[in-house]
PDB file of C-alpha atoms in Angstrom:
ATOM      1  CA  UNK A   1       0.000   0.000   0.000  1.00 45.00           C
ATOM      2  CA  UNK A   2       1.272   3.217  -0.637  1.00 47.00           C
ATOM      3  CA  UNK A   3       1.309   5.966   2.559  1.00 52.00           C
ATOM      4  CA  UNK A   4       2.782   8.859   1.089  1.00 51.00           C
ATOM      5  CA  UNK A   5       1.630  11.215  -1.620  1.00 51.00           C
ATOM      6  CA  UNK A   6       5.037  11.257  -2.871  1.00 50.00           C
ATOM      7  CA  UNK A   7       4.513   7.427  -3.418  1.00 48.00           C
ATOM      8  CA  UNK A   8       1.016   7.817  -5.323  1.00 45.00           C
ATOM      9  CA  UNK A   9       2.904  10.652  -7.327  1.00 49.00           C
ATOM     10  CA  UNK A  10       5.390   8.587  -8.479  1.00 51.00           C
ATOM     11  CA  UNK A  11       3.134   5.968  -9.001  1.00 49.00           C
ATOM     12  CA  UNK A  12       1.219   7.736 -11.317  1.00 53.00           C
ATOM     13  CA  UNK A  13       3.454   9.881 -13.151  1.00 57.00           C
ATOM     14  CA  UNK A  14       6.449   6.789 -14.040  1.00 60.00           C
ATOM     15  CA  UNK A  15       7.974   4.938 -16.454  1.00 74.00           C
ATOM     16  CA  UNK A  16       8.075   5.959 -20.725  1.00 80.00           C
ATOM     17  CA  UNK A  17       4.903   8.673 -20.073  1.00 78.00           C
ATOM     18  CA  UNK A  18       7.306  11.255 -17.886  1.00 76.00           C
ATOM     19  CA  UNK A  19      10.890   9.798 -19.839  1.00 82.00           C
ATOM     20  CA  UNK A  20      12.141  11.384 -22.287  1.00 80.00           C
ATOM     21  CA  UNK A  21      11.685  11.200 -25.726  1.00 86.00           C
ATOM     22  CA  UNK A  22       9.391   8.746 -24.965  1.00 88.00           C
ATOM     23  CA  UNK A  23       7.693  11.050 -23.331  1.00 91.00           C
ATOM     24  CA  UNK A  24       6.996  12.660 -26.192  1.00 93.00           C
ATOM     25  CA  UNK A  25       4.545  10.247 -27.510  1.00 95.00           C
ATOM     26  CA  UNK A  26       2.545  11.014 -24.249  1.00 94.00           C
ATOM     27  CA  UNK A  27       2.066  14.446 -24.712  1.00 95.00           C
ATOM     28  CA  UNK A  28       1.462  13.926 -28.461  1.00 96.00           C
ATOM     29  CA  UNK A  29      -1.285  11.093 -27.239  1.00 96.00           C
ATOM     30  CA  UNK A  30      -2.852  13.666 -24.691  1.00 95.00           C
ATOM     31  CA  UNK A  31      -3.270  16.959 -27.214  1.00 95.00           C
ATOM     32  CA  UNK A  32      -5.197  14.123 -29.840  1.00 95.00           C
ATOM     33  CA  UNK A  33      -7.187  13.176 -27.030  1.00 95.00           C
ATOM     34  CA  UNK A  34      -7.918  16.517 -25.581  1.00 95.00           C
ATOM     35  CA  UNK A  35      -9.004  17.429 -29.046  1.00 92.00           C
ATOM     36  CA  UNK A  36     -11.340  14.752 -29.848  1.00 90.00           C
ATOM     37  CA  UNK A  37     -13.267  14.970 -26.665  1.00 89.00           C
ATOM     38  CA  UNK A  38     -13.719  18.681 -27.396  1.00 88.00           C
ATOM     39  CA  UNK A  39     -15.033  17.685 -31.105  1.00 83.00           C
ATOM     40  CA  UNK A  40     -17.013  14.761 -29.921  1.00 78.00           C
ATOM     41  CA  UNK A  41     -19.583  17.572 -29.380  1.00 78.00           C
ATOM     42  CA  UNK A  42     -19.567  18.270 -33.221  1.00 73.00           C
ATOM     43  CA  UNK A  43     -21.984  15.820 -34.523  1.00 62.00           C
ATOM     44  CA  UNK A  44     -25.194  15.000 -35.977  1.00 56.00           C
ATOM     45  CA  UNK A  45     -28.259  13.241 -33.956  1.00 53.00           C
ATOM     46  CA  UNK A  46     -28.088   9.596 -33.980  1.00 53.00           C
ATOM     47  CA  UNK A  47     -30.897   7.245 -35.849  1.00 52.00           C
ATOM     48  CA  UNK A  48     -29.522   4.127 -34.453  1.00 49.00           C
ATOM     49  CA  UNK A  49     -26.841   2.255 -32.602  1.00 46.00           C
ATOM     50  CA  UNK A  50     -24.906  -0.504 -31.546  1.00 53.00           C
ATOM     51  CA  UNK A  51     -25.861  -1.819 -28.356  1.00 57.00           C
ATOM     52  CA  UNK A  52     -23.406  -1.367 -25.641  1.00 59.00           C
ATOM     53  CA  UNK A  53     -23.500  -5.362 -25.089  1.00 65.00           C
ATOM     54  CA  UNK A  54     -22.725  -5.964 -28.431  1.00 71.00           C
ATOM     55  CA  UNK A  55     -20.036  -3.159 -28.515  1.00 77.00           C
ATOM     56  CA  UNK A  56     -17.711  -5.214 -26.186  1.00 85.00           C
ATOM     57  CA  UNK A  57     -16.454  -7.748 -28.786  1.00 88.00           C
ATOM     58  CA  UNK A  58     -14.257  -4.272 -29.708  1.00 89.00           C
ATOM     59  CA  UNK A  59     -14.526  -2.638 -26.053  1.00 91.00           C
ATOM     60  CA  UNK A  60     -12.421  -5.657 -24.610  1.00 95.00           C
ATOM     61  CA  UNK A  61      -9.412  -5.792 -26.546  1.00 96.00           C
ATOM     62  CA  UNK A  62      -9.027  -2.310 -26.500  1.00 96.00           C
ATOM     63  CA  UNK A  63      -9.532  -2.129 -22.769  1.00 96.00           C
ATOM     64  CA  UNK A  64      -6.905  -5.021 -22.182  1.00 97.00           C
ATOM     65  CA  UNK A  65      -4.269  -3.340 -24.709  1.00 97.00           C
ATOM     66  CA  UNK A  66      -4.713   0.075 -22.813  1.00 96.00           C
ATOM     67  CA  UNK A  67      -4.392  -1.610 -19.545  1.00 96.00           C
ATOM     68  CA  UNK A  68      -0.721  -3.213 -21.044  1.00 96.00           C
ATOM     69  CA  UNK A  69       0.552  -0.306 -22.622  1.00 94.00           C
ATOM     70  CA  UNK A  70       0.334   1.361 -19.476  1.00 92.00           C
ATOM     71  CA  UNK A  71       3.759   2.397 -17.760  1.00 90.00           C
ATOM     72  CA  UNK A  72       2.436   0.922 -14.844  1.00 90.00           C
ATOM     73  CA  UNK A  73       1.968  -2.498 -15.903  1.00 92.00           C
ATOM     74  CA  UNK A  74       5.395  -2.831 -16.862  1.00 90.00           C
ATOM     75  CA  UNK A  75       6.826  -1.241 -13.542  1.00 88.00           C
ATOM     76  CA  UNK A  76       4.088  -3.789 -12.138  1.00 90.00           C
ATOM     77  CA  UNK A  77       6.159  -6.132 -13.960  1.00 92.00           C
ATOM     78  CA  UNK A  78       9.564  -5.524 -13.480  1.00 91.00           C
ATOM     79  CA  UNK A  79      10.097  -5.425 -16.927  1.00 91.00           C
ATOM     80  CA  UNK A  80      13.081  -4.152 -19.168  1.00 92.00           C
ATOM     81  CA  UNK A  81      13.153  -2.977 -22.238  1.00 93.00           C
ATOM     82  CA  UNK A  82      13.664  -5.592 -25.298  1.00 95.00           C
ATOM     83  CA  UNK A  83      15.463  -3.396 -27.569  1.00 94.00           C
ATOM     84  CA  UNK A  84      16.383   0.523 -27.453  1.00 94.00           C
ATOM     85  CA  UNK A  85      15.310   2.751 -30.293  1.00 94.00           C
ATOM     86  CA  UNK A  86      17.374   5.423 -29.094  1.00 93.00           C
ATOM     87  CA  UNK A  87      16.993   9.381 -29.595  1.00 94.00           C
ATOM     88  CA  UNK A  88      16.446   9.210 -33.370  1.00 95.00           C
ATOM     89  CA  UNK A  89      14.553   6.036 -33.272  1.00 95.00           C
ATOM     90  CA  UNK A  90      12.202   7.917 -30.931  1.00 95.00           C
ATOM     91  CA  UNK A  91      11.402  10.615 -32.793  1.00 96.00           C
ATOM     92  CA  UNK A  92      11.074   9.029 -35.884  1.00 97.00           C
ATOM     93  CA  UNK A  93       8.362   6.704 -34.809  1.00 97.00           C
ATOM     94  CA  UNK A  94       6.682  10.417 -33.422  1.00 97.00           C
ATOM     95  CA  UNK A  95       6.988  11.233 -36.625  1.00 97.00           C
ATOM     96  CA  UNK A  96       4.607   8.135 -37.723  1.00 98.00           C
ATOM     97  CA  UNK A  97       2.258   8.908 -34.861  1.00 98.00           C
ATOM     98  CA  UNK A  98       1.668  12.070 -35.693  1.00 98.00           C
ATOM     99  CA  UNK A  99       1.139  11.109 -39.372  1.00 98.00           C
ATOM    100  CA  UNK A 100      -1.495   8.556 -37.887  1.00 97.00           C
ATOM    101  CA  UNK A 101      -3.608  10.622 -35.623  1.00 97.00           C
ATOM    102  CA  UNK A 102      -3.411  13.441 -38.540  1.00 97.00           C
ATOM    103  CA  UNK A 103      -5.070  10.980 -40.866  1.00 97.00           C
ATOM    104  CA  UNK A 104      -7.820  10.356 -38.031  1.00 96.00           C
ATOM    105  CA  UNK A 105      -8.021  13.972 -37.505  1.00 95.00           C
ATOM    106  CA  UNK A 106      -8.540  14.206 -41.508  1.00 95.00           C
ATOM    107  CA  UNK A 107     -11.256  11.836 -41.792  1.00 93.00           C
ATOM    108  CA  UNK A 108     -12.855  12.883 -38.529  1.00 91.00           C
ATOM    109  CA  UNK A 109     -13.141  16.266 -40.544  1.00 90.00           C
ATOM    110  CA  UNK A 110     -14.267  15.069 -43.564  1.00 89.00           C
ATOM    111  CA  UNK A 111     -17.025  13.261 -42.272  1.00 83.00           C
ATOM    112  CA  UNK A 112     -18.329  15.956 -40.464  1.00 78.00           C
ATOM    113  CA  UNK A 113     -21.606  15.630 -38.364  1.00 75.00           C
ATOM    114  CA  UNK A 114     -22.288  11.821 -39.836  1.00 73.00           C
ATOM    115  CA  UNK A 115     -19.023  10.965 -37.237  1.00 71.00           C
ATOM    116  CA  UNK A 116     -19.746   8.848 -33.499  1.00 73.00           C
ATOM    117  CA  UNK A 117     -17.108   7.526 -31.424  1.00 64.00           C
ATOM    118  CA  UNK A 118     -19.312   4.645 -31.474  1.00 59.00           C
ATOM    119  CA  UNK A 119     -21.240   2.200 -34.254  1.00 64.00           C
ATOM    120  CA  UNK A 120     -24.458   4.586 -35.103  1.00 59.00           C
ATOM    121  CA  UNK A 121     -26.561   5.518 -37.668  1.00 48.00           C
ATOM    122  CA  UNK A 122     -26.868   9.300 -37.939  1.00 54.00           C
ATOM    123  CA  UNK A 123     -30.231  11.467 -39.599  1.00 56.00           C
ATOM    124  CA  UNK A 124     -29.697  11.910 -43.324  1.00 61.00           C
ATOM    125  CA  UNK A 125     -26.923   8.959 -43.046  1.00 66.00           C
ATOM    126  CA  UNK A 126     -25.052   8.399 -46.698  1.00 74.00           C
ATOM    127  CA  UNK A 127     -21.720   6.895 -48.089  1.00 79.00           C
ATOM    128  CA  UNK A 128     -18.626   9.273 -47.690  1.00 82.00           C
ATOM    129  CA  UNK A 129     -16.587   7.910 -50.177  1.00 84.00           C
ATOM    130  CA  UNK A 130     -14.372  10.919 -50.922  1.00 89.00           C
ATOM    131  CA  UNK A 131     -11.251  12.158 -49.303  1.00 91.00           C
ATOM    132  CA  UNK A 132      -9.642   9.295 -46.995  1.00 94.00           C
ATOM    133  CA  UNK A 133     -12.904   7.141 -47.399  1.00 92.00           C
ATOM    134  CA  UNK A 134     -11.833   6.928 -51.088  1.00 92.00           C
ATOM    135  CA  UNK A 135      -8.429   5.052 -49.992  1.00 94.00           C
ATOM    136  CA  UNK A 136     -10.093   2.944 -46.898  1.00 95.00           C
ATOM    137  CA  UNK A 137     -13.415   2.692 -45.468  1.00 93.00           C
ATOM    138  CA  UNK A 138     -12.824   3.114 -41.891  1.00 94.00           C
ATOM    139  CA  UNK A 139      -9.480   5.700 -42.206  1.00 95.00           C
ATOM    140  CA  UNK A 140     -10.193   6.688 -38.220  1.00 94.00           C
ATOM    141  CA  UNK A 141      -9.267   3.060 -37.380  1.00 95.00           C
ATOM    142  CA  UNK A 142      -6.620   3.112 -39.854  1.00 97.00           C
ATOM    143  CA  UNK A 143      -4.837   6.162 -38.104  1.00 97.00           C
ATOM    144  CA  UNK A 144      -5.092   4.827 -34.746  1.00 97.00           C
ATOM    145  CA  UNK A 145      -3.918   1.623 -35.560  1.00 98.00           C
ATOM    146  CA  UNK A 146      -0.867   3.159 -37.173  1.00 98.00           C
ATOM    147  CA  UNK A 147      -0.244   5.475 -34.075  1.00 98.00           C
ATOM    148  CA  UNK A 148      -0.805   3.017 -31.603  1.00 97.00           C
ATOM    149  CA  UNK A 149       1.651   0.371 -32.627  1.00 98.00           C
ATOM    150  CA  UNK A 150       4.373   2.896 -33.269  1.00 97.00           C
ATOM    151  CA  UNK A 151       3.993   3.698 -29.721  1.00 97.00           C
ATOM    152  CA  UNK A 152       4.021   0.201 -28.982  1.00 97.00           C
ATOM    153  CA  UNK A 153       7.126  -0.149 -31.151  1.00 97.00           C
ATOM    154  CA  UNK A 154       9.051   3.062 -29.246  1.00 96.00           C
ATOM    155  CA  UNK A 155       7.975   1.826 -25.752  1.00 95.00           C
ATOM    156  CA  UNK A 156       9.803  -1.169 -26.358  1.00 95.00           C
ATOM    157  CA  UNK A 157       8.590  -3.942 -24.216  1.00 96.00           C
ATOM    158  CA  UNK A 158       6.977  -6.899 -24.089  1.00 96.00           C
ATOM    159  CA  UNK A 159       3.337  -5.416 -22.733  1.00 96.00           C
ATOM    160  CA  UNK A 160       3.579  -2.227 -24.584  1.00 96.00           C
ATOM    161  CA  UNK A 161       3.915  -4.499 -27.982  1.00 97.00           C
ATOM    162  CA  UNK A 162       1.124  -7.102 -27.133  1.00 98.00           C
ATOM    163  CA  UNK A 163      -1.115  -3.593 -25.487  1.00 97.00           C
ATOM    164  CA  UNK A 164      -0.681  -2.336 -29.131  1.00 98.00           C
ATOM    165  CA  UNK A 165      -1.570  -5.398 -30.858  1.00 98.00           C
ATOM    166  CA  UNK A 166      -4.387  -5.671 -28.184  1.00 98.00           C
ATOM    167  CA  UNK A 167      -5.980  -2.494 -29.252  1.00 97.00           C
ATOM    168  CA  UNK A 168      -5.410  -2.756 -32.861  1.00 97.00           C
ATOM    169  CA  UNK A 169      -7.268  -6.134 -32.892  1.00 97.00           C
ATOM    170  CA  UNK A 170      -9.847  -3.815 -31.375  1.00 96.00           C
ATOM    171  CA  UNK A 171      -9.691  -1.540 -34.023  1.00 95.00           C
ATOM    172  CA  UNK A 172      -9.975  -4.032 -36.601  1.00 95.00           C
ATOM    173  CA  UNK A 173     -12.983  -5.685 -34.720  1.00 93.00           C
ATOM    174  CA  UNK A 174     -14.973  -2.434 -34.399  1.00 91.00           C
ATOM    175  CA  UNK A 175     -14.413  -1.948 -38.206  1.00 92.00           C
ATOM    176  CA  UNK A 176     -15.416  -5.553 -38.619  1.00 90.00           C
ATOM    177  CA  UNK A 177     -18.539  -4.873 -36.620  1.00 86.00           C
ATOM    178  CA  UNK A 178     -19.323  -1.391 -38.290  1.00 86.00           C
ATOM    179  CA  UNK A 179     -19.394  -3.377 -41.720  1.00 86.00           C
ATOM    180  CA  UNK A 180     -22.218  -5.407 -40.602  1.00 83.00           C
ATOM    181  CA  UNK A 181     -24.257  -2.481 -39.044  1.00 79.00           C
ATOM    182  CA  UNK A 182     -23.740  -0.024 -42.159  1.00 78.00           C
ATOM    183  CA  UNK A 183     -24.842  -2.710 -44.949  1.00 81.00           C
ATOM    184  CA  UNK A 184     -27.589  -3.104 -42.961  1.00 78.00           C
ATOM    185  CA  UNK A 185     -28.630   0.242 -42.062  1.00 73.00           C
ATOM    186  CA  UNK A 186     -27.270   1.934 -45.800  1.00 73.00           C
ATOM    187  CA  UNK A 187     -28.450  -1.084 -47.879  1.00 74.00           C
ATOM    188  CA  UNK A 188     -26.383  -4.123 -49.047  1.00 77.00           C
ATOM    189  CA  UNK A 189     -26.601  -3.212 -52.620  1.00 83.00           C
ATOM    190  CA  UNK A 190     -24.996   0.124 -52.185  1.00 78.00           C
ATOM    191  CA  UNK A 191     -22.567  -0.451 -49.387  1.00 82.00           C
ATOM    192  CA  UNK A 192     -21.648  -3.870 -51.096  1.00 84.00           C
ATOM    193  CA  UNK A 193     -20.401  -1.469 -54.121  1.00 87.00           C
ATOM    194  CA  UNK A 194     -18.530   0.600 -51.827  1.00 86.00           C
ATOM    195  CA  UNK A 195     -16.938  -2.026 -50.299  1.00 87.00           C
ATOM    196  CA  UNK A 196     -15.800  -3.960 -53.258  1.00 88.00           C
ATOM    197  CA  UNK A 197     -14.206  -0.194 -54.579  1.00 89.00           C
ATOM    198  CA  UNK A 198     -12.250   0.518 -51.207  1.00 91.00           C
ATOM    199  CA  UNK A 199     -10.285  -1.866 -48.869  1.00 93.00           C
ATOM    200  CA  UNK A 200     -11.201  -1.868 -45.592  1.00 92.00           C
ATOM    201  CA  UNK A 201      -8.254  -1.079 -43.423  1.00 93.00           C
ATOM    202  CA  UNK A 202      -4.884  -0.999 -45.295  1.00 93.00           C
ATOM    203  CA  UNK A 203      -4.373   1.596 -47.984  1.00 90.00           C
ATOM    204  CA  UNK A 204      -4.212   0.610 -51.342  1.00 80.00           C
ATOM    205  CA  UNK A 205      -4.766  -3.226 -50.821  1.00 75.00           C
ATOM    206  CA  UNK A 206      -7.957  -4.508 -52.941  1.00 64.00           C
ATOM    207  CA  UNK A 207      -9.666  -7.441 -51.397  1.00 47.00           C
ATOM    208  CA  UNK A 208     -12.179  -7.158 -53.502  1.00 42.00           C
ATOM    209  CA  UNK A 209     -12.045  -7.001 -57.295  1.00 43.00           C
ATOM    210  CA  UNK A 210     -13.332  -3.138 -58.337  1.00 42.00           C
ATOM    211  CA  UNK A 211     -16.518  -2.507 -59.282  1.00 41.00           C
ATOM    212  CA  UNK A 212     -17.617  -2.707 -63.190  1.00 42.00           C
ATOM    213  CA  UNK A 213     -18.395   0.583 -64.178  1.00 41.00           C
ATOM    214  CA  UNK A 214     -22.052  -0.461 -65.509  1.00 39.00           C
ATOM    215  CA  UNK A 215     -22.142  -1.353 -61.762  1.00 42.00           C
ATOM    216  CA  UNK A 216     -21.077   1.734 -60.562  1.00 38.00           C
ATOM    217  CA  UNK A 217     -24.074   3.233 -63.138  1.00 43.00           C
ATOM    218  CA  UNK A 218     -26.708   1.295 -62.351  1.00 45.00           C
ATOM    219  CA  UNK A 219     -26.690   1.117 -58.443  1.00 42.00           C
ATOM    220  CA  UNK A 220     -26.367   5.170 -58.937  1.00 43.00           C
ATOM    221  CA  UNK A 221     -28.992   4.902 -60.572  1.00 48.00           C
ATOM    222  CA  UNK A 222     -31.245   2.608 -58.730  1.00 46.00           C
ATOM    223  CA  UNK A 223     -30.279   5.162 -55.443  1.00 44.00           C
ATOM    224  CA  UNK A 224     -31.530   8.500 -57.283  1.00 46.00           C
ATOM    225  CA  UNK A 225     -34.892   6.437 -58.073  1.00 47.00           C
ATOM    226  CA  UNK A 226     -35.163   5.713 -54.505  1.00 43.00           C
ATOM    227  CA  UNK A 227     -34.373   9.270 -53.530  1.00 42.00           C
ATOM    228  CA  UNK A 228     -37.375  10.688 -55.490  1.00 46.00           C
ATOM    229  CA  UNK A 229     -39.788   7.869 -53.902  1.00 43.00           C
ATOM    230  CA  UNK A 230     -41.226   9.837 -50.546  1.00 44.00           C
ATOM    231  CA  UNK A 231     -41.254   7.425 -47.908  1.00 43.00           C
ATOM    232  CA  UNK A 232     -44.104   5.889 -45.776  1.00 43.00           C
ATOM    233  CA  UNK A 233     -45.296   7.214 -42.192  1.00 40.00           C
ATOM    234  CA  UNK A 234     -44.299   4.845 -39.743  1.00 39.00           C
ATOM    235  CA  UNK A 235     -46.812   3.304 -38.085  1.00 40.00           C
TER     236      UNK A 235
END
C-alpha cells in the first residue's frame, strides 16, 4: 500500500509517459485526445446504434491493450526494455504517430456531423466515399492503428507491444462490426459497391475485385430512383 503522496505521485506519473523522448509520444497522445473529446460535441443526432453489449467484442481488446501499454503495468512487472530505439529512433516513430492521428483527424473532418465515437446511424446517413474514405473505409481506425503500434514499437517492451496489438485487434474488430451495421442500415446493394471499390483497413490493398463501371451506373442509378420515392409514415 502506498502511505505517502510522494509514493502515489510517483506511481502515477512513471515509467516511458514522464521519460524522455518517450515522453513525447505522451504528450502527443494527450493533445489528440484533448481534441477529440472537445469535437465529440460536433456531430449529428443519432438514428440508431450498436448496443453497448454488443459493442464489447471491440470494447475488450481495446480495454486489455490500454491496460498493457500502461507504464504501470510494466513497472508492475519488473520489466526491461527488449530493444532501445534510441533518440532518433524515438522521434522518428513520433513522426509516424503524428502522421497517424493526422489521418484520423482528416477523416474525422471530412465526415463531419455523420461521425460517433461509437457504431451509429446518424439522420440523413449516406456513403462518404471521398477524401480518406476513397483510400479505406474506416481511415479513423486506420490512423489509430498506425499510431498506436508505433507507440508500442518506441515503448519497447513486451506489454507495450502485445497492449498495441491488443488495441489494434480492437480496431480491426470495431471496423469488422461497423461493416455489418452499415450494410444493414445503408443497404447491401450500395454499401456492397462501396466495399468492393475501397479496402477496408490498409491503404491501397484490394480485397475485392473493383466494381464494373455499368455497376457503378446502375446502383447510382437505382439510389436517385429511390431518392425521389417519398417514404411511408411509420406506423
Amino acid at each position: 500500500m502506498l502511505e505517502h503522496q510522494g509514493d502515489i505521485s510517483d506511481a502515477i506519473l512513471s515509467g516511458w509517459i514522464v521519460t524522455w523522448p518517450t515522453r513525447l509520444l505522451a504528450l502527443i497522445w494527450l493533445a489528440w485526445v484533448v481534441s477529440w473529446v472537445v469535437a465529440s460535441f460536433w456531430s449529428g443526432r443519432t438514428k440508431a446504434h450498436v448496443r453497448t453489449l454488443d459493442s464489447w467484442v471491440y470494447r475488450l481488446p481495446i480495454l486489455i491493450g490500454g491496460i498493457l501499454l500502461s507504464p504501470w503495468t510494466s513497472r508492475a512487472l519488473g520489466e526491461s526494455r527488449l530493444y532501445d530505439p534510441g533518440n532518433g529512433g524515438t522521434y522518428l516513430l513520433a513522426v509516424v504517430l503524428v502522421c497517424g492521428i493526422s489521418f484520423t483527424w482528416w477523416a474525422r473532418i471530412h465526415l463531419g456531423r455523420f461521425w460517433s465515437n461509437a457504431i451509429t446511424h446518424k439522420e440523413d446517413h449516406r456513403i462518404i466515399d471521398t477524401g480518406p474514405y476513397g483510400m479505406v473505409r474506416h481511415p479513423i481506425y486506420t490512423g489509430l492503428i498506425l499510431a498506436i503500434l508505433a507507440t508500442g514499437v518506441a515503448v519497447a517492451t513486451i506489454s507495450s507491444l502485445l497492449g498495441a496489438l491488443c488495441i489494434a485487434f480492437g480496431e480491426w474488430q470495431k471496423a469488422r462490426m461497423e461493416e455489418g451495421f452499415l450494410s444493414a442500415e445503408l443497404g447491401q446493394e450500395a454499401y456492397g459497391l462501396y466495399r468492393r471499390r475501397v479496402p477496408m483497413i490498409v491503404p491501397f490493398l484490394t480485397v475485392f475485385r473493383a466494381a464494373p463501371k455499368a455497376d457503378v451506373e446502375s446502383a447510382t442509378a437505382k439510389s436517385s430512383a429511390k431518392s425521389n420515392v417519398k417514404p411511408k409514415s411509420a406506423p
